[in-house]
mmCIF file of C-alpha atoms in Angstrom:
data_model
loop_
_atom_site.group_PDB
_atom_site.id
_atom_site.type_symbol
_atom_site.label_atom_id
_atom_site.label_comp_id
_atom_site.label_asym_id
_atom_site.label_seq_id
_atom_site.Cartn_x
_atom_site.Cartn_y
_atom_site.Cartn_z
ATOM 1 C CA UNK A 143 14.058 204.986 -6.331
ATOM 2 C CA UNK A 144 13.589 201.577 -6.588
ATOM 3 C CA UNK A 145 10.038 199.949 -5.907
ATOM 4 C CA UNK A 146 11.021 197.781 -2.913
ATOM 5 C CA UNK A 147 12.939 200.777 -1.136
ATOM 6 C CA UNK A 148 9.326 202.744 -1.599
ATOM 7 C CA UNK A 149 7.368 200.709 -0.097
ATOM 8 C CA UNK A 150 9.687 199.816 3.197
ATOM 9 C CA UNK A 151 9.810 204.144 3.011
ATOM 10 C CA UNK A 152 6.298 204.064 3.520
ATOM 11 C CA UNK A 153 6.205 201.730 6.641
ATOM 12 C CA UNK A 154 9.291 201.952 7.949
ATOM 13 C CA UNK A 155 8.038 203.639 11.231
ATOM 14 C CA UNK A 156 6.168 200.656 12.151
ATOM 15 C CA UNK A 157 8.417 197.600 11.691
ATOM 16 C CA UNK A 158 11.655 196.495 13.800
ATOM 17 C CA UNK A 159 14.454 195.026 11.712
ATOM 18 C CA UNK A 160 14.878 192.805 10.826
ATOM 19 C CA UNK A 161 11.413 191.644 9.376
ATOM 20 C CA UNK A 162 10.207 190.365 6.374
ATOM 21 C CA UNK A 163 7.995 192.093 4.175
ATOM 22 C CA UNK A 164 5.545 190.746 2.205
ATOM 23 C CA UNK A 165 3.965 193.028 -1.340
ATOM 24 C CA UNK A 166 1.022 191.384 -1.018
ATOM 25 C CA UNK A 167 -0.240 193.307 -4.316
ATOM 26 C CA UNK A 168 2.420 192.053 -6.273
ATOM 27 C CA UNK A 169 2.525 188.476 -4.665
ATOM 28 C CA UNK A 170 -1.177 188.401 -5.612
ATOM 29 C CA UNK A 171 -0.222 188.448 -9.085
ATOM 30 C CA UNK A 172 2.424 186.091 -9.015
ATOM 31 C CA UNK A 173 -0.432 183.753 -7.709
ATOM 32 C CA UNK A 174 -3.245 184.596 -10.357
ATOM 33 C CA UNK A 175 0.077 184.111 -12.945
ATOM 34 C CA UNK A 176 0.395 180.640 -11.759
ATOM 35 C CA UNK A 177 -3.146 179.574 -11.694
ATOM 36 C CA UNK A 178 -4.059 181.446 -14.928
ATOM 37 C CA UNK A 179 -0.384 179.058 -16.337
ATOM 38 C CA UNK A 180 -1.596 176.148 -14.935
ATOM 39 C CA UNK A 181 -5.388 176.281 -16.308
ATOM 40 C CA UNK A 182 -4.132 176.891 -19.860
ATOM 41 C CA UNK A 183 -2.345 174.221 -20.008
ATOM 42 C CA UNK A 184 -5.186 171.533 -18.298
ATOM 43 C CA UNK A 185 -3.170 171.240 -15.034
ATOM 44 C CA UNK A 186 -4.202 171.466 -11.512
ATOM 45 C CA UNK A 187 -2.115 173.423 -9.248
ATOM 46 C CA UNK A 188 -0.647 172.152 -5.873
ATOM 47 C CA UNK A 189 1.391 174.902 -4.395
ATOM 48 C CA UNK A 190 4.032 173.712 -1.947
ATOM 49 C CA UNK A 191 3.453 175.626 1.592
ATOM 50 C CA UNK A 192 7.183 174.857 2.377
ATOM 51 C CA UNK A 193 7.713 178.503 1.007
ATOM 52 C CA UNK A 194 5.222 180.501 2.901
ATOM 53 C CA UNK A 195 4.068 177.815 6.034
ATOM 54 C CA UNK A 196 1.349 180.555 6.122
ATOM 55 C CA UNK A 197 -2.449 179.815 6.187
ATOM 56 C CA UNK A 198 -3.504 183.014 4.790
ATOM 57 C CA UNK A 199 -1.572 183.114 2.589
ATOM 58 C CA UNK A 200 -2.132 179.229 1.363
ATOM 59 C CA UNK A 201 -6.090 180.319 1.192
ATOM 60 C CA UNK A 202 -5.450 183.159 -1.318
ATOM 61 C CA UNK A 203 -3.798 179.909 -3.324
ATOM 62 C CA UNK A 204 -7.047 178.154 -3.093
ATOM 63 C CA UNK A 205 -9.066 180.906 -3.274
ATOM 64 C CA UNK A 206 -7.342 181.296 -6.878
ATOM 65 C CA UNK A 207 -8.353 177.753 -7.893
ATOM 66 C CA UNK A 208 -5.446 175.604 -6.368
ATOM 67 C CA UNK A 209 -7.091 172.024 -6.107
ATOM 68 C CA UNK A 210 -4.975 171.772 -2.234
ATOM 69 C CA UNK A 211 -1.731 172.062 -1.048
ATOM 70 C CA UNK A 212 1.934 170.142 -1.018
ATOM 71 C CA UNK A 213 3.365 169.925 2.205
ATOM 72 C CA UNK A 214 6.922 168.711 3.060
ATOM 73 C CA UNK A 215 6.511 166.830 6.619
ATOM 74 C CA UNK A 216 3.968 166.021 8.574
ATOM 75 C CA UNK A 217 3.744 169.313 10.726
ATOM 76 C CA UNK A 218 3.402 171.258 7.852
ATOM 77 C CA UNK A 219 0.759 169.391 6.952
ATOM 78 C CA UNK A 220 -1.339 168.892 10.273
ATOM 79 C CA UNK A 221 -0.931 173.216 10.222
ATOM 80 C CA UNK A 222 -3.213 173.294 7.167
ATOM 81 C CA UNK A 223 -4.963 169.808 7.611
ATOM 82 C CA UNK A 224 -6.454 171.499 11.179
ATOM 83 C CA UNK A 225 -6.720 175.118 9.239
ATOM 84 C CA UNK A 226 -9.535 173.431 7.236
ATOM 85 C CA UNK A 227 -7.299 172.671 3.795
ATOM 86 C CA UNK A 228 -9.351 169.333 2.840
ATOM 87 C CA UNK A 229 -6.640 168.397 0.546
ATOM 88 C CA UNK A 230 -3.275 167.825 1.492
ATOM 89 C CA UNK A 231 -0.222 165.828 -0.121
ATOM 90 C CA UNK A 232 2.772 165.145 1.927
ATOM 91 C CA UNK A 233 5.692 165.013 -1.248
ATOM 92 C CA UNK A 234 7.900 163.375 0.869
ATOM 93 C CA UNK A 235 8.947 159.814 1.682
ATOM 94 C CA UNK A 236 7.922 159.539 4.979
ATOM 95 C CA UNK A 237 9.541 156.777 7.181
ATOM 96 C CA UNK A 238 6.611 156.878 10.225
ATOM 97 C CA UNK A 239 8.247 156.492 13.405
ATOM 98 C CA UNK A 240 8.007 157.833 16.559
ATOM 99 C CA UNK A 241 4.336 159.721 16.906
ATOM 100 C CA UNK A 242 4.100 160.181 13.084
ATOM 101 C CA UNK A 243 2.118 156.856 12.361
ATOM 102 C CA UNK A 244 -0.050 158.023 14.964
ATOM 103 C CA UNK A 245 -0.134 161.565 13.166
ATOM 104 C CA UNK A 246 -0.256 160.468 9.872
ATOM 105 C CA UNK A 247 -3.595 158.094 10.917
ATOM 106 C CA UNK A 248 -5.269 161.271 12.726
ATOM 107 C CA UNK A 249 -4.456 163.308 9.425
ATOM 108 C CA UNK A 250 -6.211 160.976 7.340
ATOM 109 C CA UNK A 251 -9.218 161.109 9.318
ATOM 110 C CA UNK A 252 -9.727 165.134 8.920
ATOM 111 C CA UNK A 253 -8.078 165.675 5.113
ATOM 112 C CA UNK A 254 -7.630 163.939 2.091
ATOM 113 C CA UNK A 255 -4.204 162.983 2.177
ATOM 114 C CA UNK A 256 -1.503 161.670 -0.054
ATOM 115 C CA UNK A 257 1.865 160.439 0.807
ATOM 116 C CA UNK A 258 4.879 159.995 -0.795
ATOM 117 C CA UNK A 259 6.909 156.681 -0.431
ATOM 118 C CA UNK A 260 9.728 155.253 -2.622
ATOM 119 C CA UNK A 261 10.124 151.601 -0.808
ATOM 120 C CA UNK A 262 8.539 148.878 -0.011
ATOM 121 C CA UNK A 263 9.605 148.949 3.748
ATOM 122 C CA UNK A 264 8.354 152.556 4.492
ATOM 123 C CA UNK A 265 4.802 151.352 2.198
ATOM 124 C CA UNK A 266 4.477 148.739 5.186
ATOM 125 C CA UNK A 267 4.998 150.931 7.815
ATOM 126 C CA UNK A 268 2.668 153.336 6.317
ATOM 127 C CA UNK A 269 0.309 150.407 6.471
ATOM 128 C CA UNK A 270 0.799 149.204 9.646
ATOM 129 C CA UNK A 271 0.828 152.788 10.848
ATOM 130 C CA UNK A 272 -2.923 152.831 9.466
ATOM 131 C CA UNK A 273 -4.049 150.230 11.214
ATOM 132 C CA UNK A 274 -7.513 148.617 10.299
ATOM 133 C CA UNK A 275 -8.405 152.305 7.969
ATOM 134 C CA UNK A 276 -5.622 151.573 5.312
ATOM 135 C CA UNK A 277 -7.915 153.068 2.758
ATOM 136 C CA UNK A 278 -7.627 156.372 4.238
ATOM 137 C CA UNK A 279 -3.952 156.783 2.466
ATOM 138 C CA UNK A 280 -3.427 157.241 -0.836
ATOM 139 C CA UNK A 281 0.245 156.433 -2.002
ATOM 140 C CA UNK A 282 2.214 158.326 -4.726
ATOM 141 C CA UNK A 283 4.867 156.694 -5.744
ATOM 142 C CA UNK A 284 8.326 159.137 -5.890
ATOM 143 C CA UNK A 285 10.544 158.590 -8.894
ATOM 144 C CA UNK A 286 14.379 159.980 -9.137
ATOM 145 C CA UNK A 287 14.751 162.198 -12.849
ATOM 146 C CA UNK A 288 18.068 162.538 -11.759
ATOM 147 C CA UNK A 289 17.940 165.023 -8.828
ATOM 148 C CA UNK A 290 19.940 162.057 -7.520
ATOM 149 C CA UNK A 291 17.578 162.926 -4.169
ATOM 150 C CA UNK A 292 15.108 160.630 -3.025
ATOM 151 C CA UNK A 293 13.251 158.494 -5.113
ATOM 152 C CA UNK A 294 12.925 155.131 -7.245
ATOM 153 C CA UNK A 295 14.273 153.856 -10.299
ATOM 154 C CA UNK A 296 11.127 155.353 -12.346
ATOM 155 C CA UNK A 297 10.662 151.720 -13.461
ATOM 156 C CA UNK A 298 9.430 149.938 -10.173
ATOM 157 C CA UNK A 299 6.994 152.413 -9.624
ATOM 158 C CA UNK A 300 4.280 149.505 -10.688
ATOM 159 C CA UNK A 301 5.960 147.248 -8.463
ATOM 160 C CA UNK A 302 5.849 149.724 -5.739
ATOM 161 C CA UNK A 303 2.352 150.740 -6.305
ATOM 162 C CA UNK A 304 1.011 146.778 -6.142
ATOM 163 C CA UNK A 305 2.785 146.610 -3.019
ATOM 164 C CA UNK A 306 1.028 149.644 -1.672
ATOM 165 C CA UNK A 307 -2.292 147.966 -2.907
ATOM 166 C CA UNK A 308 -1.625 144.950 -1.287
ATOM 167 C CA UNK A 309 -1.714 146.522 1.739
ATOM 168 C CA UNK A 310 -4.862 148.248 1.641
ATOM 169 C CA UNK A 311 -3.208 151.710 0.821
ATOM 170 C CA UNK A 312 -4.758 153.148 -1.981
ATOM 171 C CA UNK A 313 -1.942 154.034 -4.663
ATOM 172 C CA UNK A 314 -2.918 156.631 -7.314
ATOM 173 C CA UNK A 315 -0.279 157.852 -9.410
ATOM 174 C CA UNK A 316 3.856 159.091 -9.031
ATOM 175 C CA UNK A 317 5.480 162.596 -8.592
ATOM 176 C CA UNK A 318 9.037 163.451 -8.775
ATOM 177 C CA UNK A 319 11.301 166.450 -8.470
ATOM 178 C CA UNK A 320 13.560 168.420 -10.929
ATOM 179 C CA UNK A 321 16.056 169.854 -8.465
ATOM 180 C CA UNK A 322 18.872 169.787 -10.899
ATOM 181 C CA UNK A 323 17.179 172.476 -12.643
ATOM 182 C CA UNK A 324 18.124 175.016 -10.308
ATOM 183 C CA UNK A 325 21.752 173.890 -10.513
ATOM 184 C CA UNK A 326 22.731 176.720 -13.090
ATOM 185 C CA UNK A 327 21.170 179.263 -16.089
ATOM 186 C CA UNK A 328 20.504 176.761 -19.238
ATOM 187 C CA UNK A 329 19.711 173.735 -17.460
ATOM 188 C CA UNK A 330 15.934 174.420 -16.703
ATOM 189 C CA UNK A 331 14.369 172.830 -20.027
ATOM 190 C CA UNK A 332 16.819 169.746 -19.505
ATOM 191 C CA UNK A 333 16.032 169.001 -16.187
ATOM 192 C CA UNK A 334 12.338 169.166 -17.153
ATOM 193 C CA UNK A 335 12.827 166.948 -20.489
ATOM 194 C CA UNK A 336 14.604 164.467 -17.341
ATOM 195 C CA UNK A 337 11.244 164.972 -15.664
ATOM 196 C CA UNK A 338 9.217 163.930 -18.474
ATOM 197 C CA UNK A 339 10.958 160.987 -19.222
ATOM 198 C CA UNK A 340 11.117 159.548 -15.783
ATOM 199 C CA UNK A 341 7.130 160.196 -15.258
ATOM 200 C CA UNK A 342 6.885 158.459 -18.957
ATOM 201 C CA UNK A 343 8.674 155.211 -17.944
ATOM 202 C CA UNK A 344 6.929 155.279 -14.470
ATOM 203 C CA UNK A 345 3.539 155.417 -15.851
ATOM 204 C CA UNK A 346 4.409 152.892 -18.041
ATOM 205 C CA UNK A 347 5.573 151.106 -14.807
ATOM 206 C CA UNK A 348 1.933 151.278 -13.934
ATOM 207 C CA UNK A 349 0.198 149.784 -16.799
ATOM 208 C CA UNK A 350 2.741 147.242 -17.152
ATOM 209 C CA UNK A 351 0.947 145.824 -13.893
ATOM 210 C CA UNK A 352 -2.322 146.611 -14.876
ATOM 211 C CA UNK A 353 -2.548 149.941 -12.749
ATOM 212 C CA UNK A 354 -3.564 153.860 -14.182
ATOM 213 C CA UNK A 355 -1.349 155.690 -12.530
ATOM 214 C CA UNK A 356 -4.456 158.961 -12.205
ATOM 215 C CA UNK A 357 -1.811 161.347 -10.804
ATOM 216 C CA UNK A 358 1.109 162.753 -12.652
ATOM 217 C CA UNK A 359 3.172 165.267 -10.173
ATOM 218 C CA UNK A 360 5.915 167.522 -11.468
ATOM 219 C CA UNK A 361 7.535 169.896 -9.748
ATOM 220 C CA UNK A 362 9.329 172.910 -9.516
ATOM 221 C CA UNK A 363 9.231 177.144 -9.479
ATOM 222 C CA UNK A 364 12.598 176.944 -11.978
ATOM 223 C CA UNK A 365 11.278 174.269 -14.358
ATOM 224 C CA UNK A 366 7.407 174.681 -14.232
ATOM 225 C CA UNK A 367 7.658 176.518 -17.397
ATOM 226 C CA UNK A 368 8.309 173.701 -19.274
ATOM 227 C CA UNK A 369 6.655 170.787 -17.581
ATOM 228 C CA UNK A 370 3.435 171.249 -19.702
ATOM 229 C CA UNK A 371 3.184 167.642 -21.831
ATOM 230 C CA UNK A 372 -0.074 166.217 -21.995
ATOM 231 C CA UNK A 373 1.244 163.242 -19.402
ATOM 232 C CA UNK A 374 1.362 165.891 -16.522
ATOM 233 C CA UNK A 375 -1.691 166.263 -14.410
ATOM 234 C CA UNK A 376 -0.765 168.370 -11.454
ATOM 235 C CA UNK A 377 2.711 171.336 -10.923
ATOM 236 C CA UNK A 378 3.910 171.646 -7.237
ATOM 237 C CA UNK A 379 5.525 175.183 -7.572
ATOM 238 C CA UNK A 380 6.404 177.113 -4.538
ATOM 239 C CA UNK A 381 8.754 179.861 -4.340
ATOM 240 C CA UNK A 382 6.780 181.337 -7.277
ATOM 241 C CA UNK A 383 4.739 182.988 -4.738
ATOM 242 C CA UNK A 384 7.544 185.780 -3.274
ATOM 243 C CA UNK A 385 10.129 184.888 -6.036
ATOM 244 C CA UNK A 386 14.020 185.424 -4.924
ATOM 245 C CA UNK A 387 17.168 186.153 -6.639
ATOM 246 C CA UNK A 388 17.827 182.408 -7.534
ATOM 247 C CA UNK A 389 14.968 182.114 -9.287
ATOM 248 C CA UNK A 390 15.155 185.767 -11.015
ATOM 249 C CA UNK A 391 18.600 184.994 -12.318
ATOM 250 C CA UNK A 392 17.577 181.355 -13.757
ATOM 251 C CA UNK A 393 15.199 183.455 -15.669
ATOM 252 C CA UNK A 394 12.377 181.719 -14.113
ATOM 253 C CA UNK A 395 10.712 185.523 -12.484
ATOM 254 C CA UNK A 396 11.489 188.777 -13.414
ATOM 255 C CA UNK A 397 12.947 191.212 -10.776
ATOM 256 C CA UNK A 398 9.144 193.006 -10.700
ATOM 257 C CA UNK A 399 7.715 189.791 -9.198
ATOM 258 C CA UNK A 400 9.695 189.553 -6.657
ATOM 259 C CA UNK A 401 6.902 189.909 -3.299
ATOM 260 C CA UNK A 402 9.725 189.614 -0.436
ATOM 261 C CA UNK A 403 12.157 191.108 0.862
ATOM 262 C CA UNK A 404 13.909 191.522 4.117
ATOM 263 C CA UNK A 405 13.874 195.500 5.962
ATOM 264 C CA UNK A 406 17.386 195.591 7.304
ATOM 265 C CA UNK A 407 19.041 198.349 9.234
ATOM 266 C CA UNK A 408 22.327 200.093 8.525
ATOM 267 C CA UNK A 409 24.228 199.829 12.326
ATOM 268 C CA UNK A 410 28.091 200.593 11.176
ATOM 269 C CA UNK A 411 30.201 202.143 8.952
ATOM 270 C CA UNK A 412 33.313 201.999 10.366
ATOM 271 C CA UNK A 413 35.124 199.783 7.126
ATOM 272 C CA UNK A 414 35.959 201.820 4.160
ATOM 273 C CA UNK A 415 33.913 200.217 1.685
ATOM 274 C CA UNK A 416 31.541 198.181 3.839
ATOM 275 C CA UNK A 417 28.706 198.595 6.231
ATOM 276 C CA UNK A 418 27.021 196.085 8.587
ATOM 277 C CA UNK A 419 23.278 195.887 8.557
ATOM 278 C CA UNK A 420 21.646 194.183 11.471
ATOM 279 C CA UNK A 421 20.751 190.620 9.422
ATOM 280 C CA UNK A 422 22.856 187.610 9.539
ATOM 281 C CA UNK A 423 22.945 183.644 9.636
ATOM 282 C CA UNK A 424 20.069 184.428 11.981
ATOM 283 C CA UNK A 425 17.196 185.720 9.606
ATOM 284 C CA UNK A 426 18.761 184.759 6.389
ATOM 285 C CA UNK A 427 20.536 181.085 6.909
ATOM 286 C CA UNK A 428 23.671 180.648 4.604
ATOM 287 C CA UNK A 429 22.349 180.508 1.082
ATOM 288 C CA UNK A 430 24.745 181.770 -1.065
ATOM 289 C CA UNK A 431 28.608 182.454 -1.085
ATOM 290 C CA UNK A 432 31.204 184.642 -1.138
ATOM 291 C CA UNK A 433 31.219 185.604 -5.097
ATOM 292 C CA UNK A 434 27.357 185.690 -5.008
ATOM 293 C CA UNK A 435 27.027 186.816 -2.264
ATOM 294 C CA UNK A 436 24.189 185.952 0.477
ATOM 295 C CA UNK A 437 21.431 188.907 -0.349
ATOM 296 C CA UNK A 438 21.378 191.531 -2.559
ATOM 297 C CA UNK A 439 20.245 195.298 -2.369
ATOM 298 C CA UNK A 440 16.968 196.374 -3.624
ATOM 299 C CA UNK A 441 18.254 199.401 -6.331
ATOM 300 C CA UNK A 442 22.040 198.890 -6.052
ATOM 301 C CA UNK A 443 25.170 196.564 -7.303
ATOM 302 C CA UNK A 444 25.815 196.185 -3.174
ATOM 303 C CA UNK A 445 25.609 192.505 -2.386
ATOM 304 C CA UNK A 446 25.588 190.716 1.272
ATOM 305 C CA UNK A 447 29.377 189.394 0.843
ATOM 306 C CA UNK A 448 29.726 187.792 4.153
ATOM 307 C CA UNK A 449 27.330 186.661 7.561
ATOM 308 C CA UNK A 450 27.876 186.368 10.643
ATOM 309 C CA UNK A 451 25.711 185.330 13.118
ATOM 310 C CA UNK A 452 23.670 189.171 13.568
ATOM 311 C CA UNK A 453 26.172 190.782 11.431
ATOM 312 C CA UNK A 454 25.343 191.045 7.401
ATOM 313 C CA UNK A 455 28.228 192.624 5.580
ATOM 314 C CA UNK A 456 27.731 194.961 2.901
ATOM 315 C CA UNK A 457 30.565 195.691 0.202
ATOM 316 C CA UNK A 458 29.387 198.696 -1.594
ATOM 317 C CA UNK A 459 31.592 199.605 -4.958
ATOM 318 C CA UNK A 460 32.985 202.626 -5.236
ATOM 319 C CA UNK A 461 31.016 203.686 -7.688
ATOM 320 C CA UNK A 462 27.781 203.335 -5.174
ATOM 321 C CA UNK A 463 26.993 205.885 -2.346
ATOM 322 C CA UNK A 464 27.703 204.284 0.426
ATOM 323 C CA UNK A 465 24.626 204.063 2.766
ATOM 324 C CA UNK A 466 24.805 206.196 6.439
ATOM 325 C CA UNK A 467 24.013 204.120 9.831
ATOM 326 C CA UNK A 468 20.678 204.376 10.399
ATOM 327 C CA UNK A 469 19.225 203.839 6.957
ATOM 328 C CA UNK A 470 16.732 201.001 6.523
ATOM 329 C CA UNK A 471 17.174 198.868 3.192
ATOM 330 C CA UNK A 472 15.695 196.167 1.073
ATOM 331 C CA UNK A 473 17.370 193.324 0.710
ATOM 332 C CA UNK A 474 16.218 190.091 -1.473
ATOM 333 C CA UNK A 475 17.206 186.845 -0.609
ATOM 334 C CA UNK A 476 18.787 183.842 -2.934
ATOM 335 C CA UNK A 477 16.655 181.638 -1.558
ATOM 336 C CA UNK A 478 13.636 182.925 -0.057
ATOM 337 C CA UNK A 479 11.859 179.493 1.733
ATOM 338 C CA UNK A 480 14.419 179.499 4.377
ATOM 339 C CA UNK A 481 13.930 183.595 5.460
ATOM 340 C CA UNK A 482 10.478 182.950 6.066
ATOM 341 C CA UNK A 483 11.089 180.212 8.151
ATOM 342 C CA UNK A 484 13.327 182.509 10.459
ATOM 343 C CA UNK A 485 10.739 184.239 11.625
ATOM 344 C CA UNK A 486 7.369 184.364 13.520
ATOM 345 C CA UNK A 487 5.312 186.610 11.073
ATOM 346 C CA UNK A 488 5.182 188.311 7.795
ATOM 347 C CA UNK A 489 4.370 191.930 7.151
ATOM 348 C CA UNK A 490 2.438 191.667 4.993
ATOM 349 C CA UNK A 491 1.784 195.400 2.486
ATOM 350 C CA UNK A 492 0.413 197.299 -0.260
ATOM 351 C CA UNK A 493 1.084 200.084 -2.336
ATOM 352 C CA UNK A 494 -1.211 201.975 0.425
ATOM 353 C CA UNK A 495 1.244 201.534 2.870
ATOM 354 C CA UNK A 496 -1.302 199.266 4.926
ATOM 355 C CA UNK A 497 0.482 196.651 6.826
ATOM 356 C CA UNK A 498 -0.964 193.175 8.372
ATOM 357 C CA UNK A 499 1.222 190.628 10.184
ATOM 358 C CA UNK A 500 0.389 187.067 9.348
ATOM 359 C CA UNK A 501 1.813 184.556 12.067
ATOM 360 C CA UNK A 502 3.851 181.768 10.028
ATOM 361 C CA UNK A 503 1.976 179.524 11.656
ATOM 362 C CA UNK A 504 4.102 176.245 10.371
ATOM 363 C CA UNK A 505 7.351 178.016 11.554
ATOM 364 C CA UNK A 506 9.993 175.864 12.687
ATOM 365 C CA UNK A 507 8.099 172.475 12.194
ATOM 366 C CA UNK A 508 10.548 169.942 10.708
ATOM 367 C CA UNK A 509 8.803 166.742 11.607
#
């Protein structure tokens, strides 16, 4: 029997599906991994909360030696800011309208916090938005390595850094993010070498105005591995904390770190071939497609091959026994930062059988 299917065995009395379930002996590990990675090779670890939005969980991270945390918008961050995290660094190139000046301000007052920006216009917002305490901000520049995301031309990071400074902002290194290295197997190492080269000529940006550019940011779960050159001062990993199937078949986990997984119900059999478990666009979101399918079976070839709203539908081969209604089953998720956002706690396990539920306290906040 497959490890996952044991351990929903031994609480499956005492959830509801669906509900995701957290090993929190084996996500434990994946967290000591990364620290233990990220010390031997003189970098300080940011994990990015995005994946998790869970406090508890983002104090084992510090407990473990992360220097703070990497949030993607401002709620995210005002979760752990006001949960006592006194380090916090929005990676995204916020534009501060609406309340978020206001936010942003208040945030600075309780944290240390760091901002992205990649413009000159958002920089002055971001100043204005600080009002007479300027100083409070610190600015990291973002720089595109061919994501083709957000992000400047790696070399005007110096000239957006001086503008930052002119303002009063305090501007203290760049960051940047690999996402084309989750575009396929073989393209991890490329899309970190693309990293490395854009924080290179941005750096360079820096001195070439007579600025240090003190932090070096690289991102991401897929391409940590090899973002390890001596120019690097801090990794922003995230989804190395449950691991998914993405990541598993990049090669970047194995299937034995994987921490979540999703307890889903058998509730028809009526299709030769296919059974509908009680999960759909709902919990899991549409990562995926057809030929990959959107989840995949703990133990078995069986993959989600098609969502609807509460309906998951699972094509089991022939040469599979095909699960009875009723049966509860793991499933593991391509992409496992949108699952937990789905829902309003974790439960969280260990090869005891004890359960906790963790509230997910940043659920649902998007600004």
């Amino acid at each position: 029997m497959h490890r996952l299917q044991r351990a929903l065995d031994a609480l499956v009395d005492r959830v509801d599906t669906p509900a995701p379930i957290v090993l929190i002996d084996v996500m434990q590990q994946n967290i000591d991994r990364m620290q233990h990675f990220a010390v031997r090779h003189n970098l300080q670890l940011r994990p990015h909360v995005k994946t998790h939005k869970c406090v508890e969980i983002g104090r084992l991270q510090i407990e473990a030696g992360a220097v703070g945390i990497t949030a993607g918008n401002v709620g995210e961050a005002e979760v752990f800011a006001e949960a006592g995290f006194g380090d916090v660094f929005l990676a995204y190139p916020v534009w501060p309208a609406g309340t978020k000046g206001e936010r942003i301000r208040q945030l600075a007052r309780i944290t240390r916090l760091r901002v992205g920006a990649d413009n000159v216009a958002a920089i002055d917002a971001l100043a204005d938005a600080m009002g007479d305490e300027p100083e409070r901000l610190q600015i990291v520049v973002e720089v595109d390595c061919g994501a083709g995301r957000s992000g400047a031309p790696p070399e005007t990071a110096g000239d957006l850094a001086l503008a930052a400074r002119k303002r009063g902002l305090v501007p203290v290194g760049v960051y940047t993010y690999p996402g084309h290295g989750s575009s396929g197997p073989g393209v991890r190492e490329l899309a970190a070498r693309d990293q490395e080269v854009a924080l290179t000529a941005a750096v360079r940006s820096f001195a070439g105005v007579g600025m240090t550019a003190e932090v070096v940011s690289a991102g991401s779960t897929p391409t940590v591995a090899f973002s390890t050159t001596s120019l690097i001062t801090e990794i922003r990993p995230g989804e190395y904390v449950f691991c998914d199937m993405n990541n598993t078949r990049l090669g970047a986990c194995d299937e034995d770190q994987i921490a979540l997984f999703v307890a889903a119900t058998v509730v028809s059999d009526r299709v030769p071939g296919q059974v509908i478990l009680d999960i759909g666009t709902k919990a899991l979101g549409r990562e995926g497609n057809p030929r990959l399918g959107y989840g995949q079976i703990a133990g078995m070839k069986a993959v989600l091959s098609k969502l609807n709203e509460y309906h998951g539908f699972l094509t089991v081969p022939p040469e599979e026994r095909r699960p009875g209604v009723g049966t509860v089953l793991p499933m593991v998720p391509n992409h496992v930062c949108p699952i937990v956002n789905n829902f309003e706690e974790l439960v969280v396990t260990d090869s005891q059988g004890t359960t906790l539920r963790w509230p997910v306290a940043a659920r649902g906040l998007l600004s």
